[in-house]
């Protein structure tokens, strides 16, 4: 097809704009992700200018390392299966049933997902540990057991299944299953042969995301696992900060990197299947009031599950933080202890908020530029490949990134070890994928002909963005900023390495308090965790208020 000169000029200008937009995100990830990770791997496997790749076999031959690999894998598999079994009824209830308080319940279900893993671990420590309800009522303690870890993982990932599977389930045409039942199929057979195959891509995508989060679990296992249980992430932290064996940490980082890359590749394939293989209907017309004993029983079971699995641990956390008379644990946060903290622990609140704001601004800027570049229909193979790379920070060891910052960003012009910006940069790495995933569906929904018409009329790429895209994606941009703020507020794996002793964040302060003996330290950890939970919950309520069906689930 022949193109006129204005159209050729527009396409050339669009290609130049696309690569210009992508240059900043590529540079950001190269400097603050690829370079630190490569630096710590090289530090561990390279000596006197020579690579010692035989160290990989030596590390894998260690029985302790094989035990860590085995535990990491099997607990992730079991956690994923348990999460699917517990959460799929919830996905059905939110997709097919309409009942009073549904939106509020949706927000309650999502709260655990945006909570920092340190708070999740602390909440279950309060529930199943010393002095918890199980200990007081039946004398049973599950802390430092694998069951505490598995339950905490189900708690944390329940919303992933409910919102990923439920989001698709709500858009499936229920008349297909009704037609199968009219032809004589039982309800179970109709669901198994009609609905389940249609849901399979969403179930697979949710299962892979749960597996990814549990495979790389750090804060939950660090708090609940004690010295008995260790995932790859926890072992990398131990080898790096306690044993100072960088070669073993480098090998474990490479293993985790390969595993996460494989998981993300499979996840991308399942998402493409979900997007292209189904005919969907408006989700607002598929939900109905519960009918029959079965649906009412299903709704009741989900409400009980939410109450016991999601609400009870958080309620116990709040109750334990109020254990001292006159808000004693909260008042103690305002005093200097002369020990681990150089400042009163309460200052961690202001530190976390300021870091999270800075990280959000960085994540929105970098993620927004990447999303705009990825939206273009003429995006090449490199651009599509970069789309997959954007997800890597969610699965690659945050411990590796944090320690990599310390050993790589130590020389001009990037000597940032003493700079406050180091923490927001690490937190922004985790926020960028959420920004991209939130903005992409809305940007792709914008009619490309509007952009092309504005360009033909002489508008610059910036003016096209400002006058065509921005009015349509403003709400998605706010939601993306909220997600970036919430995940930045709770980042722990990298921050624990790079946060200065006089400027701890809330998750770092909680971990330090839990690592010290005494009821006062334990109570202060519960108080700080409650404050962090409230801040995250408020951010989530704002997100739920802004959320629209067009902005996706995560």
XYZ file of C-alpha atoms in Angstrom, residues 27-471:
445
model
C 18.657 2.796 30.856
C 16.958 2.663 34.273
C 16.734 -1.138 34.288
C 20.244 -1.533 32.886
C 21.823 0.652 35.583
C 19.691 -0.181 38.625
C 18.739 -3.801 37.953
C 20.949 -5.622 35.454
C 24.196 -3.982 36.583
C 23.799 -4.659 40.359
C 22.663 -8.258 39.784
C 25.538 -8.908 37.347
C 27.972 -7.267 39.784
C 27.108 -9.524 42.699
C 27.180 -12.644 40.496
C 30.574 -11.623 39.136
C 31.869 -10.880 42.634
C 30.897 -14.368 43.724
C 32.106 -16.387 40.718
C 35.085 -14.366 39.498
C 38.469 -14.180 41.203
C 41.793 -12.809 39.890
C 40.131 -12.052 36.554
C 39.061 -15.701 36.054
C 35.560 -17.127 36.133
C 35.248 -20.134 38.444
C 32.160 -21.764 36.978
C 33.043 -25.048 38.646
C 31.807 -23.408 41.824
C 28.261 -23.947 40.546
C 28.663 -27.725 40.724
C 30.357 -27.475 44.127
C 27.470 -25.473 45.549
C 24.826 -27.773 44.090
C 26.640 -30.758 45.574
C 26.107 -29.433 49.109
C 23.341 -31.289 50.913
C 22.210 -28.096 52.656
C 21.737 -26.304 49.343
C 19.839 -29.241 47.851
C 17.579 -29.213 50.906
C 16.881 -25.492 50.403
C 16.082 -26.061 46.713
C 13.769 -28.945 47.559
C 11.968 -27.032 50.318
C 11.622 -23.921 48.132
C 10.030 -25.948 45.341
C 7.705 -28.213 47.274
C 6.390 -25.508 49.619
C 5.652 -23.335 46.562
C 3.760 -26.231 44.927
C 1.764 -27.013 48.079
C 1.075 -23.321 48.733
C -0.203 -22.916 45.171
C -2.489 -25.968 45.379
C -3.883 -24.888 48.767
C -4.464 -21.351 47.525
C -6.374 -22.601 44.477
C -8.522 -24.947 46.571
C -9.382 -22.247 49.095
C -9.756 -19.302 46.708
C -11.632 -20.758 43.704
C -14.980 -20.783 45.580
C -14.323 -17.118 46.349
C -13.694 -16.439 42.665
C -17.085 -17.990 41.856
C -18.884 -15.956 44.519
C -17.450 -12.639 43.331
C -18.038 -13.517 39.678
C -21.532 -15.009 39.722
C -23.274 -13.807 42.885
C -24.575 -10.363 43.776
C -25.088 -9.578 47.465
C -25.006 -6.582 49.838
C -21.519 -5.467 50.840
C -19.853 -7.111 47.845
C -17.583 -4.145 47.085
C -16.513 -3.816 50.719
C -15.779 -7.549 50.865
C -13.733 -7.256 47.668
C -11.600 -4.601 49.366
C -11.169 -6.789 52.474
C -10.065 -9.713 50.305
C -7.474 -7.562 48.529
C -5.955 -6.037 51.682
C -3.590 -8.992 52.331
C -2.129 -8.775 48.817
C -0.928 -5.194 49.266
C 0.343 -5.803 52.794
C 4.115 -6.092 53.204
C 5.243 -9.670 53.716
C 6.741 -8.624 57.052
C 3.270 -7.653 58.278
C 1.825 -10.938 56.983
C 4.486 -12.886 58.853
C 3.925 -10.810 61.996
C 0.137 -11.265 61.825
C 0.460 -15.050 61.660
C 3.115 -14.994 64.373
C 0.543 -13.261 66.585
C -2.125 -15.802 65.590
C -0.241 -19.104 65.859
C 2.731 -18.182 68.065
C 3.367 -17.648 71.752
C 0.311 -16.218 73.513
C -1.839 -16.436 70.385
C -5.418 -17.778 70.314
C -4.317 -21.318 69.426
C -1.747 -21.304 72.225
C -4.156 -19.946 74.832
C -7.179 -22.063 73.880
C -5.628 -25.421 72.981
C -1.938 -25.093 73.837
C -1.003 -25.480 70.155
C 1.779 -23.393 68.610
C 2.381 -23.506 64.859
C 5.089 -20.841 64.621
C 8.375 -22.125 63.163
C 6.373 -24.918 61.484
C 5.691 -25.383 57.813
C 1.952 -25.047 58.408
C 2.360 -21.453 59.550
C 4.252 -20.693 56.328
C 1.680 -22.416 54.112
C -1.272 -20.670 55.773
C 0.465 -17.298 55.501
C 1.068 -17.897 51.791
C -2.606 -18.736 51.252
C -3.532 -15.575 53.182
C -1.228 -13.429 51.046
C -2.191 -14.908 47.650
C -5.941 -15.443 48.120
C -6.706 -12.218 46.238
C -4.506 -13.210 43.285
C -6.768 -16.170 42.489
C -10.042 -14.414 43.359
C -9.357 -11.383 41.175
C -7.535 -13.102 38.307
C -9.898 -16.061 37.907
C -12.980 -14.191 39.123
C -12.345 -11.348 36.690
C -12.551 -13.737 33.727
C -15.316 -15.879 35.236
C -17.551 -12.813 35.545
C -17.196 -12.205 31.793
C -17.951 -15.758 30.629
C -21.398 -16.149 29.101
C -23.404 -18.238 31.623
C -25.804 -19.315 28.888
C -23.243 -21.823 27.590
C -23.298 -23.766 30.848
C -27.090 -23.420 31.060
C -27.396 -24.906 27.557
C -25.322 -27.932 28.609
C -27.592 -28.498 31.614
C -30.691 -28.285 29.403
C -29.189 -31.068 27.275
C -29.049 -33.333 30.339
C -25.627 -32.612 31.877
C -25.433 -32.456 35.657
C -24.293 -29.147 37.199
C -20.851 -30.643 37.954
C -20.465 -32.123 34.478
C -21.578 -28.880 32.808
C -19.067 -26.901 34.857
C -16.284 -29.423 34.197
C -16.824 -29.627 30.430
C -17.898 -26.055 29.613
C -16.735 -23.538 32.214
C -13.508 -25.125 33.438
C -11.854 -25.316 29.984
C -12.700 -21.635 29.440
C -11.276 -20.749 32.853
C -8.133 -22.844 32.370
C -5.925 -19.991 31.045
C -6.894 -17.723 33.962
C -6.425 -20.533 36.508
C -3.027 -21.310 35.024
C -2.022 -17.640 35.058
C -3.117 -17.259 38.695
C -1.365 -20.493 39.712
C 1.870 -19.371 38.082
C 1.735 -15.999 39.836
C 1.090 -17.663 43.204
C 3.928 -20.099 42.552
C 6.218 -17.185 41.669
C 5.383 -15.251 44.843
C 5.778 -18.303 47.089
C 8.898 -19.580 45.309
C 10.607 -16.246 46.035
C 9.073 -15.808 49.503
C 11.311 -13.961 51.942
C 9.595 -11.950 54.688
C 7.059 -14.662 55.583
C 9.664 -17.447 55.761
C 12.197 -15.201 57.505
C 9.751 -14.519 60.358
C 7.831 -17.803 60.571
C 10.446 -20.307 59.418
C 13.039 -19.663 62.097
C 16.300 -21.572 61.671
C 14.510 -24.690 60.407
C 13.043 -23.580 57.072
C 14.744 -21.557 54.382
C 13.745 -20.688 50.825
C 16.227 -19.660 48.146
C 15.576 -16.008 48.944
C 16.188 -16.491 52.666
C 19.292 -18.576 51.994
C 20.694 -15.891 49.677
C 20.187 -13.373 52.490
C 21.855 -15.669 55.021
C 24.834 -16.440 52.780
C 25.265 -12.744 51.981
C 24.741 -11.003 55.319
C 25.595 -13.647 57.923
C 28.137 -16.050 56.390
C 29.559 -13.634 53.776
C 29.838 -16.444 51.228
C 29.243 -14.490 48.031
C 30.065 -17.383 45.727
C 27.263 -19.538 47.152
C 24.895 -16.558 47.101
C 25.820 -15.908 43.438
C 25.059 -19.499 42.427
C 21.719 -19.432 44.247
C 20.904 -16.110 42.562
C 21.579 -17.622 39.138
C 19.363 -20.628 39.928
C 16.534 -18.369 41.063
C 16.977 -16.119 38.027
C 16.641 -19.076 35.618
C 13.626 -20.462 37.482
C 11.851 -17.099 37.583
C 12.572 -16.499 33.892
C 10.961 -19.841 33.017
C 7.911 -19.106 35.195
C 7.434 -15.674 33.618
C 7.761 -17.105 30.105
C 5.015 -19.647 30.799
C 2.912 -16.948 32.462
C 3.195 -14.677 29.408
C 2.033 -17.554 27.183
C -1.004 -18.291 29.371
C -1.958 -14.597 29.462
C -1.850 -14.430 25.652
C -4.158 -17.475 25.506
C -6.524 -15.820 27.950
C -6.617 -12.633 25.875
C -7.177 -14.207 22.475
C -9.097 -17.473 22.867
C -12.366 -16.380 24.451
C -15.532 -14.463 23.667
C -16.522 -12.374 26.675
C -19.664 -10.552 27.751
C -20.295 -7.580 30.023
C -19.443 -8.621 33.586
C -22.245 -6.469 35.011
C -24.956 -8.774 33.634
C -23.632 -12.149 34.841
C -23.917 -11.693 38.634
C -27.247 -12.614 40.246
C -28.679 -12.882 43.728
C -27.958 -16.313 45.293
C -30.560 -18.916 44.401
C -30.984 -22.272 46.040
C -29.322 -23.860 49.048
C -26.112 -24.588 47.144
C -25.353 -20.969 46.247
C -26.253 -19.705 49.708
C -23.987 -22.376 51.222
C -21.198 -21.340 48.863
C -21.587 -17.680 49.872
C -21.646 -18.602 53.560
C -18.554 -20.766 53.213
C -16.649 -17.963 51.498
C -17.662 -15.480 54.210
C -16.456 -17.879 56.921
C -13.191 -18.445 55.036
C -12.594 -14.712 54.688
C -13.349 -14.186 58.382
C -11.050 -16.953 59.650
C -8.256 -16.829 57.097
C -8.028 -13.112 56.268
C -9.683 -11.067 59.009
C -8.742 -13.076 62.123
C -4.921 -12.801 61.724
C -5.193 -9.032 61.238
C -7.579 -8.694 64.194
C -5.189 -10.648 66.416
C -2.338 -8.430 65.223
C -4.259 -5.325 66.305
C -5.244 -6.950 69.617
C -1.640 -7.859 70.436
C -0.520 -4.295 69.651
C -2.996 -3.077 72.302
C -1.785 -5.534 74.932
C -0.008 -2.979 77.112
C -2.167 -0.655 79.272
C -2.702 2.839 77.957
C -1.351 2.131 74.471
C 1.997 1.359 76.085
C 3.507 -0.299 73.026
C 2.588 2.668 70.844
C 4.000 5.152 73.365
C 7.230 3.157 73.532
C 7.729 3.780 69.819
C 8.440 7.440 70.572
C 11.436 6.720 72.823
C 15.048 6.117 71.842
C 16.299 2.777 73.107
C 20.032 3.238 72.570
C 20.190 -0.216 70.974
C 19.460 -1.255 67.410
C 17.713 2.042 66.623
C 19.623 5.317 66.499
C 16.295 7.172 66.434
C 12.868 6.514 67.995
C 11.133 3.700 66.047
C 8.172 6.001 65.349
C 10.369 7.924 62.876
C 10.212 4.883 60.594
C 6.680 5.998 59.647
C 7.861 9.298 58.184
C 10.845 7.605 56.549
C 8.650 4.997 54.853
C 6.150 7.561 53.617
C 8.820 9.849 52.151
C 10.649 6.936 50.506
C 7.382 5.550 49.117
C 6.386 8.911 47.619
C 9.762 9.258 45.897
C 9.628 5.642 44.691
C 6.102 6.168 43.362
C 7.149 9.210 41.337
C 10.056 7.240 39.851
C 7.933 4.143 39.150
C 5.142 6.150 37.502
C 7.631 8.041 35.316
C 9.562 4.933 34.222
C 6.525 2.638 34.011
C 4.453 5.261 32.213
C 7.106 5.759 29.538
C 7.456 1.994 29.099
C 3.684 1.498 28.878
C 3.327 4.185 26.214
C 6.138 2.640 24.148
C 4.699 -0.871 24.525
C 1.260 0.282 23.428
C 2.274 1.106 19.868
C 1.127 -1.435 17.269
C 4.410 -1.221 15.343
C 6.429 -2.308 18.356
C 9.228 -4.613 17.306
C 10.548 -7.834 18.796
C 12.959 -5.962 21.075
C 10.123 -3.900 22.527
C 7.968 -6.990 23.133
C 10.954 -8.700 24.777
C 11.445 -5.737 27.077
C 7.808 -6.116 28.116
C 8.672 -9.529 29.580
C 11.862 -8.239 31.213
C 9.859 -5.628 33.115
C 8.385 -8.427 35.249
C 11.751 -9.821 36.376
C 12.134 -7.559 39.447
C 9.035 -9.227 40.924
C 10.795 -12.585 41.002
C 14.536 -11.973 41.098
C 15.995 -11.873 44.582
C 15.444 -8.452 46.138
C 18.255 -9.362 48.523
C 20.591 -9.688 45.549
C 19.463 -6.333 44.182
C 19.948 -4.614 47.541
C 23.410 -6.020 48.161
C 24.257 -5.425 44.503
C 23.462 -1.746 45.033
C 26.050 -1.604 47.811
C 28.895 -3.197 45.849
C 28.200 -1.661 42.422
C 26.972 1.877 43.052
C 30.073 2.873 44.994
C 32.139 4.846 42.489
C 31.592 8.172 40.698
C 29.460 9.079 38.863
C 27.170 6.573 40.610
C 28.449 6.624 44.180
C 25.046 6.476 45.849
C 25.751 4.381 48.946
C 25.321 7.328 51.302
C 22.476 8.912 49.346
C 18.849 8.730 50.485
C 17.732 8.094 46.885
C 19.117 4.550 46.983
C 16.081 3.214 48.863
C 13.432 4.747 46.527
C 15.350 3.453 43.501
C 15.240 -0.109 44.822
C 11.560 0.214 45.751
C 10.696 1.674 42.334
C 12.056 -1.455 40.644
C 9.221 -3.418 42.251
C 6.633 -0.722 41.529
C 7.323 -0.360 37.793
C 5.751 -3.736 36.776
C 2.516 -2.809 38.575
C 2.434 0.567 36.836
C 2.935 -1.042 33.416
C 0.342 -3.779 33.977
C -2.227 -1.261 35.220
C -1.788 1.260 32.404
C -1.329 -1.052 29.401
C -4.960 -2.270 29.070
C -6.284 1.291 29.082
C -3.642 2.624 26.702
C -4.340 -0.237 24.281
C -8.027 0.666 24.358
C -7.338 4.181 23.025
C -8.228 4.374 19.317
C -4.922 4.649 17.468
C -6.631 6.692 14.772
C -7.052 9.544 17.233
C -3.293 9.673 17.765
C -2.578 9.444 14.053
C -5.066 12.197 13.233
C -3.481 14.492 15.820
C -0.010 13.741 14.432
C -1.088 14.396 10.828
C -2.438 17.762 11.959
C 1.037 18.630 13.235
C 0.820 17.823 16.931
C 4.080 16.796 18.577
C 4.260 13.385 20.351
C 4.111 15.161 23.719
C 1.019 17.128 22.692
C -0.623 13.953 21.346
C -0.038 12.288 24.706
C -1.275 15.296 26.661
C -4.470 15.892 24.677
C -5.430 12.372 23.479
C -4.073 9.750 25.881
C -3.873 11.537 29.225
C -7.595 12.407 29.568
